[in-house]
Every structure is written in structure tokens, then in C-alpha cells.
Amino acid sequence: MSSAVRPFSLSSTQPHTKTLAKSRAGFPFLNTVSVSYPCTTGFNTVKINSRAVVAPMASLNSHVETQQLSTCRIGEVKRVTKETDVHVKINLDGSGISESSTGIPFLDHMLDQLASHGLFDVYVKATGDTHIDDHHSNEDIALAIGTALLKALGDRKGINRFGHFSAPLDEAAIEVILDLSGRPHLSCDLNIPTERVGSYDTQLVEHFFQSLVNTSGMTLHIRQLAGKNSHHIIEATFKAFARALRQATEYDLRRQGSIPSSKGVLSRS
């Protein structure tokens, strides 16, 4: 199943520049330049935003220093075993496009949430022994997504590193806290009341995140604040995770490209 969550078209391959002037209490005018760069991911053309260094100025005509922060950060993984054949590609600087065909309809729906709310471009193509159950496919897809994230993040220079978001969905509410620390850890406190949503085994939710954490080198805490409907609880979890991951992978301009660690390195060791 292929689902274009957020269609995107780019009419020009040239950067688009927009200058904004802002006034803040107790501070002189600040001049900000935002530059958008097109980026080809291999399965879609998208636009990434590169914001300028914010510079104080005495007038609106002062010099503004601009700095391009990134090119596309893309991770691609092909994982083939006797049980599954998985191909994953993720663009962290995407626009929310999802192309997922996993053989597990409910997981396709959840990956759409990851793309749409994280503003990542997510491509997942998988086949597996789902005639037995969804366990192997669910696990290997998550392992591949985690590895793709690891590749896309690279040395993690300049990123925020931490993400924290709470998402409601009707009666359900989920809090997600994460750290792109290089140290895999999962704490998952979900109370999903039914064994299945459609044909999807709800035990596989925690297993999905454990597998993703293991290969991405992420510390992840998931906490259920409220919820009675299994579908709502799981979907709110993926939405909160997407927004927290988006926060963590975005750039912190004040860091000026430095690694967000007092040790000077973020690794999986």
C-alpha cells in the first residue's frame, strides 16, 4: 500500500530567500534570513529549510550573515534474511511524504504518522513471513528504520539531540521523551487494553520501539497519560514519537555545528 501523506511540488531549483525583521522586548531589532534549498531524495524531490544566523542590527539595512546548515540527511538500508526482505529510506529534512508497503496495514498507517508529524520522508518496502504472524516483519522493519536513522544522523553535529512531546488523540494522551545519545534504552509504559487492533498484535508496539532503539542508539521513554481505546493509544504514541524525534533531529543554531555533548562525541559505544 502506498500513501502520499503530504504531496509536495517544487517549481524551481533555485534557493528562495525571505528576510524578516523582528523586535523583541529589551533587544535591538534582529534580522533573520531564511533560505530554502531543494533536495532530491531518490524517491521524491523536497525542499529543506536553512535558516540564517540571527544578527543584531542598528537598522533594517545592516549586513546579515547567512549560513547553510545542512544538505539532505538521508539514510538507506536494505535488510534481507530468510524471514524478511526490507528496504528503508529516510530523509530527515523532508516534507512528510510516506510510501509504506510493509504487508502489515496497521503498521503502514503508523509509519504515515511518523512521516506526517515528523516531517520526514519515509520509504518502507517489505515482504515477510506474515502468513505465520507479523512478528518478524515488524521487528526487521524497525531494525532497518533505526539503522537508517543512525546513518542519516551521521556525527550528529549541531542537532538539538533531545526531544519531548505529548500528543492527545481523543481520550488518549501519550508523552514521549528521547535523547539521541548513542546509548540504546527503552522505557515503555503503555497499557493497551486489547490484544489486537485489526489483525495487528498490540504486543508488537513495544517490540517495534525496542528494535528501533537498539539500532539507532536512542534513549526513549514512552508514558501513557490517559487512554482507553487501543487504536488511539498506539496512534498517539507514534505521533508523539514523530514530533519528539523531529525536535531532536532539527538544528540548534546557537551550537554552530558543534556536537551537543560535553564529551565532544555522540556514538553508539
CSV table of C-alpha atoms in Angstrom, one decimal:
chain,number,residue,atom,x,y,z
A,1,MET,CA,0.0,0.0,0.0
A,2,SER,CA,1.4,3.4,-1.0
A,3,SER,CA,0.2,6.5,0.7
A,4,ALA,CA,1.2,10.1,-0.1
A,5,VAL,CA,0.6,11.8,3.2
A,6,ARG,CA,1.7,15.2,2.1
A,7,PRO,CA,2.2,15.8,-1.6
A,8,PHE,CA,4.9,18.3,-2.5
A,9,SER,CA,5.9,20.0,-5.6
A,10,LEU,CA,8.8,22.4,-6.3
A,11,SER,CA,8.6,24.7,-9.2
A,12,SER,CA,12.2,26.0,-9.1
A,13,THR,CA,15.6,24.5,-8.3
A,14,GLN,CA,16.9,27.9,-7.1
A,15,PRO,CA,17.1,28.8,-3.4
A,16,HIS,CA,14.2,31.0,-2.2
A,17,THR,CA,15.2,33.7,0.3
A,18,LYS,CA,12.9,35.7,2.6
A,19,THR,CA,14.1,38.3,5.1
A,20,LEU,CA,12.1,39.0,8.2
A,21,ALA,CA,12.6,41.8,10.8
A,22,LYS,CA,11.5,41.2,14.4
A,23,SER,CA,11.5,43.2,17.6
A,24,ARG,CA,11.9,41.7,21.0
A,25,ALA,CA,11.5,43.3,24.3
A,26,GLY,CA,14.8,44.6,25.6
A,27,PHE,CA,16.7,43.7,22.5
A,28,PRO,CA,17.5,45.7,19.3
A,29,PHE,CA,16.0,44.6,16.0
A,30,LEU,CA,17.1,41.2,14.8
A,31,ASN,CA,17.4,40.4,11.2
A,32,THR,CA,16.7,36.8,10.1
A,33,VAL,CA,17.2,35.3,6.7
A,34,SER,CA,15.5,32.0,5.8
A,35,VAL,CA,16.7,30.2,2.8
A,36,SER,CA,15.0,27.1,1.3
A,37,TYR,CA,17.1,24.6,-0.7
A,38,PRO,CA,15.6,21.9,-3.0
A,39,CYS,CA,16.8,18.4,-2.3
A,40,THR,CA,16.4,15.2,-4.3
A,41,THR,CA,15.9,12.1,-2.1
A,42,GLY,CA,15.9,9.5,-4.7
A,43,PHE,CA,12.2,8.9,-4.4
A,44,ASN,CA,10.9,12.4,-4.2
A,45,THR,CA,12.0,16.0,-4.7
A,46,VAL,CA,11.5,18.0,-1.5
A,47,LYS,CA,12.5,21.3,0.0
A,48,ILE,CA,14.7,21.8,3.0
A,49,ASN,CA,15.0,25.0,5.0
A,50,SER,CA,18.3,26.5,6.0
A,51,ARG,CA,17.9,29.4,8.4
A,52,ALA,CA,20.5,32.2,8.6
A,53,VAL,CA,22.5,33.1,11.7
A,54,VAL,CA,20.5,35.8,13.6
A,55,ALA,CA,22.5,39.0,13.8
A,56,PRO,CA,21.7,42.1,15.8
A,57,MET,CA,21.5,45.3,13.7
A,58,ALA,CA,21.1,49.0,14.2
A,59,SER,CA,18.8,49.4,11.2
A,60,LEU,CA,17.0,47.2,8.7
A,61,ASN,CA,19.7,47.8,6.1
A,62,SER,CA,22.5,46.2,8.2
A,63,HIS,CA,24.6,43.3,7.0
A,64,VAL,CA,23.2,39.8,7.7
A,65,GLU,CA,25.5,36.8,7.8
A,66,THR,CA,23.9,33.7,6.2
A,67,GLN,CA,24.9,30.1,6.8
A,68,GLN,CA,23.6,27.0,5.1
A,69,LEU,CA,23.2,24.5,7.9
A,70,SER,CA,22.6,21.2,6.0
A,71,THR,CA,22.2,19.2,2.9
A,72,CYS,CA,19.8,16.4,2.9
A,73,ARG,CA,20.4,13.9,5.7
A,74,ILE,CA,19.4,10.6,4.2
A,75,GLY,CA,19.8,7.0,5.5
A,76,GLU,CA,19.1,4.0,3.4
A,77,VAL,CA,19.1,0.3,4.5
A,78,LYS,CA,18.4,-3.0,2.8
A,79,ARG,CA,18.0,-5.9,5.2
A,80,VAL,CA,17.5,-9.4,3.8
A,81,THR,CA,17.0,-12.5,6.0
A,82,LYS,CA,15.4,-15.9,5.5
A,83,GLU,CA,12.3,-14.4,7.1
A,84,THR,CA,12.1,-10.9,5.6
A,85,ASP,CA,13.2,-8.6,2.8
A,86,VAL,CA,13.2,-4.9,3.9
A,87,HIS,CA,14.2,-1.7,2.1
A,88,VAL,CA,14.0,1.6,4.1
A,89,LYS,CA,15.0,5.1,3.1
A,90,ILE,CA,14.5,8.1,5.4
A,91,ASN,CA,15.1,11.8,4.7
A,92,LEU,CA,15.3,13.8,8.0
A,93,ASP,CA,15.0,17.1,6.0
A,94,GLY,CA,11.8,16.0,4.1
A,95,SER,CA,8.3,17.3,3.9
A,96,GLY,CA,6.2,14.5,5.4
A,97,ILE,CA,5.9,12.1,2.4
A,98,SER,CA,5.2,8.5,3.2
A,99,GLU,CA,5.5,5.5,0.9
A,100,SER,CA,5.0,2.4,3.0
A,101,SER,CA,4.1,-1.1,1.9
A,102,THR,CA,5.0,-3.5,4.8
A,103,GLY,CA,2.4,-6.2,4.4
A,104,ILE,CA,1.0,-5.0,7.8
A,105,PRO,CA,-1.8,-2.5,7.1
A,106,PHE,CA,-1.9,-1.0,10.6
A,107,LEU,CA,1.9,-0.5,10.6
A,108,ASP,CA,1.7,1.3,7.3
A,109,HIS,CA,-0.8,3.6,9.0
A,110,MET,CA,1.6,4.2,11.9
A,111,LEU,CA,4.5,4.9,9.5
A,112,ASP,CA,2.3,7.5,7.8
A,113,GLN,CA,2.1,9.2,11.2
A,114,LEU,CA,5.8,9.1,11.6
A,115,ALA,CA,6.3,10.8,8.3
A,116,SER,CA,3.5,13.3,8.5
A,117,HIS,CA,4.1,14.6,12.1
A,118,GLY,CA,7.9,14.3,12.0
A,119,LEU,CA,8.1,16.0,8.5
A,120,PHE,CA,10.4,13.1,7.4
A,121,ASP,CA,10.2,11.4,4.1
A,122,VAL,CA,9.8,7.8,4.8
A,123,TYR,CA,10.0,4.9,2.3
A,124,VAL,CA,9.5,1.4,3.5
A,125,LYS,CA,9.1,-1.6,1.3
A,126,ALA,CA,8.9,-5.0,3.0
A,127,THR,CA,7.9,-8.6,2.4
A,128,GLY,CA,8.0,-11.3,5.0
A,129,ASP,CA,6.5,-14.4,6.5
A,130,THR,CA,3.3,-12.7,7.6
A,131,HIS,CA,1.5,-16.0,6.9
A,132,ILE,CA,3.0,-17.0,10.2
A,133,ASP,CA,2.4,-13.7,12.1
A,134,ASP,CA,3.6,-10.1,11.9
A,135,HIS,CA,6.4,-10.5,14.4
A,136,HIS,CA,9.4,-10.9,12.1
A,137,SER,CA,8.4,-8.2,9.7
A,138,ASN,CA,7.5,-5.8,12.5
A,139,GLU,CA,10.9,-6.4,14.1
A,140,ASP,CA,13.1,-6.2,11.0
A,141,ILE,CA,11.3,-3.1,9.7
A,142,ALA,CA,12.0,-1.3,13.0
A,143,LEU,CA,15.6,-2.5,13.0
A,144,ALA,CA,16.1,-1.1,9.5
A,145,ILE,CA,14.4,2.2,10.4
A,146,GLY,CA,16.7,2.5,13.4
A,147,THR,CA,19.8,1.8,11.2
A,148,ALA,CA,18.6,4.3,8.6
A,149,LEU,CA,18.2,7.0,11.3
A,150,LEU,CA,21.7,6.2,12.5
A,151,LYS,CA,23.1,6.7,9.0
A,152,ALA,CA,21.1,9.9,8.4
A,153,LEU,CA,22.2,11.5,11.6
A,154,GLY,CA,25.9,10.9,11.0
A,155,ASP,CA,28.1,12.5,13.6
A,156,ARG,CA,25.0,14.4,15.0
A,157,LYS,CA,26.8,17.8,14.8
A,158,GLY,CA,24.6,20.8,15.5
A,159,ILE,CA,21.4,18.9,16.3
A,160,ASN,CA,19.2,19.6,19.4
A,161,ARG,CA,19.7,16.0,20.5
A,162,PHE,CA,16.8,16.0,22.9
A,163,GLY,CA,13.1,15.8,22.1
A,164,HIS,CA,10.0,15.9,24.3
A,165,PHE,CA,6.4,15.9,23.1
A,166,SER,CA,2.9,15.0,24.4
A,167,ALA,CA,0.2,14.1,21.9
A,168,PRO,CA,-3.5,13.6,22.6
A,169,LEU,CA,-5.9,11.6,20.4
A,170,ASP,CA,-9.4,12.0,21.8
A,171,GLU,CA,-9.4,10.3,25.2
A,172,ALA,CA,-5.8,9.0,24.8
A,173,ALA,CA,-2.7,11.1,25.7
A,174,ILE,CA,0.9,9.9,25.3
A,175,GLU,CA,4.2,11.6,26.5
A,176,VAL,CA,7.5,10.8,24.7
A,177,ILE,CA,11.0,11.9,25.8
A,178,LEU,CA,14.0,10.9,23.8
A,179,ASP,CA,17.7,11.5,23.6
A,180,LEU,CA,19.9,10.8,20.5
A,181,SER,CA,22.7,9.9,22.9
A,182,GLY,CA,24.1,6.9,21.1
A,183,ARG,CA,23.0,4.8,24.1
A,184,PRO,CA,20.1,2.4,23.4
A,185,HIS,CA,17.5,2.3,26.1
A,186,LEU,CA,13.7,1.9,26.1
A,187,SER,CA,11.2,2.5,28.9
A,188,CYS,CA,7.7,1.9,27.6
A,189,ASP,CA,4.7,2.3,29.9
A,190,LEU,CA,1.7,1.6,27.7
A,191,ASN,CA,-1.5,-0.1,28.9
A,192,ILE,CA,-3.2,-1.2,25.7
A,193,PRO,CA,-6.5,-2.9,26.6
A,194,THR,CA,-7.0,-5.2,23.6
A,195,GLU,CA,-4.7,-7.9,22.2
A,196,ARG,CA,-5.3,-6.7,18.6
A,197,VAL,CA,-6.1,-3.7,16.5
A,198,GLY,CA,-7.5,-5.2,13.3
A,199,SER,CA,-5.0,-8.0,12.7
A,200,TYR,CA,-2.1,-6.3,14.4
A,201,ASP,CA,-0.9,-7.8,17.7
A,202,THR,CA,-0.6,-4.9,20.1
A,203,GLN,CA,2.4,-6.6,21.9
A,204,LEU,CA,4.3,-5.6,18.8
A,205,VAL,CA,4.2,-1.9,19.6
A,206,GLU,CA,6.8,-2.1,22.4
A,207,HIS,CA,8.8,-4.6,20.3
A,208,PHE,CA,8.9,-2.2,17.4
A,209,PHE,CA,10.3,0.7,19.5
A,210,GLN,CA,12.8,-1.7,21.3
A,211,SER,CA,14.1,-2.8,17.9
A,212,LEU,CA,14.3,0.8,16.6
A,213,VAL,CA,16.1,1.9,19.8
A,214,ASN,CA,18.6,-0.9,19.6
A,215,THR,CA,19.9,0.0,16.1
A,216,SER,CA,19.6,3.8,16.2
A,217,GLY,CA,21.3,4.4,19.5
A,218,MET,CA,18.5,6.3,21.1
A,219,THR,CA,17.2,6.7,24.7
A,220,LEU,CA,13.4,6.6,24.5
A,221,HIS,CA,10.8,7.0,27.2
A,222,ILE,CA,7.1,6.4,26.4
A,223,ARG,CA,4.5,7.1,29.0
A,224,GLN,CA,0.7,6.8,28.7
A,225,LEU,CA,-1.1,9.7,30.5
A,226,ALA,CA,-4.6,8.5,29.5
A,227,GLY,CA,-6.4,6.3,27.1
A,228,LYS,CA,-9.0,3.5,26.7
A,229,ASN,CA,-9.1,2.9,23.0
A,230,SER,CA,-6.2,0.7,21.7
A,231,HIS,CA,-6.1,2.4,18.3
A,232,HIS,CA,-6.0,5.9,19.8
A,233,ILE,CA,-3.3,4.9,22.3
A,234,ILE,CA,-1.0,3.4,19.7
A,235,GLU,CA,-1.5,6.2,17.1
A,236,ALA,CA,-0.9,8.9,19.8
A,237,THR,CA,2.3,7.1,20.6
A,238,PHE,CA,3.6,7.3,17.0
A,239,LYS,CA,2.5,10.9,16.7
A,240,ALA,CA,4.3,12.0,19.9
A,241,PHE,CA,7.3,10.0,18.9
A,242,ALA,CA,7.4,11.7,15.5
A,243,ARG,CA,7.2,15.2,17.0
A,244,ALA,CA,9.8,14.4,19.7
A,245,LEU,CA,12.2,13.0,17.0
A,246,ARG,CA,11.6,16.0,14.8
A,247,GLN,CA,12.7,18.3,17.7
A,248,ALA,CA,15.8,16.2,18.4
A,249,THR,CA,17.0,16.0,14.8
A,250,GLU,CA,16.5,19.6,14.0
A,251,TYR,CA,19.4,22.0,14.2
A,252,ASP,CA,20.2,24.3,17.2
A,253,LEU,CA,21.6,27.5,15.6
A,254,ARG,CA,23.4,28.6,18.7
A,255,ARG,CA,25.6,25.4,18.5
A,256,GLN,CA,27.0,26.5,15.2
A,257,GLY,CA,27.6,22.9,14.1
A,258,SER,CA,29.2,21.6,17.3
A,259,ILE,CA,28.4,18.2,18.8
A,260,PRO,CA,25.8,18.5,21.6
A,261,SER,CA,27.8,16.7,24.2
A,262,SER,CA,30.2,17.7,26.9
A,263,LYS,CA,32.3,14.7,25.8
A,264,GLY,CA,32.6,16.1,22.3
A,265,VAL,CA,31.2,12.9,20.7
A,266,LEU,CA,27.9,11.1,20.4
A,267,SER,CA,28.4,7.5,19.5
A,268,ARG,CA,26.8,4.1,20.0
A,269,SER,CA,29.6,2.9,22.2
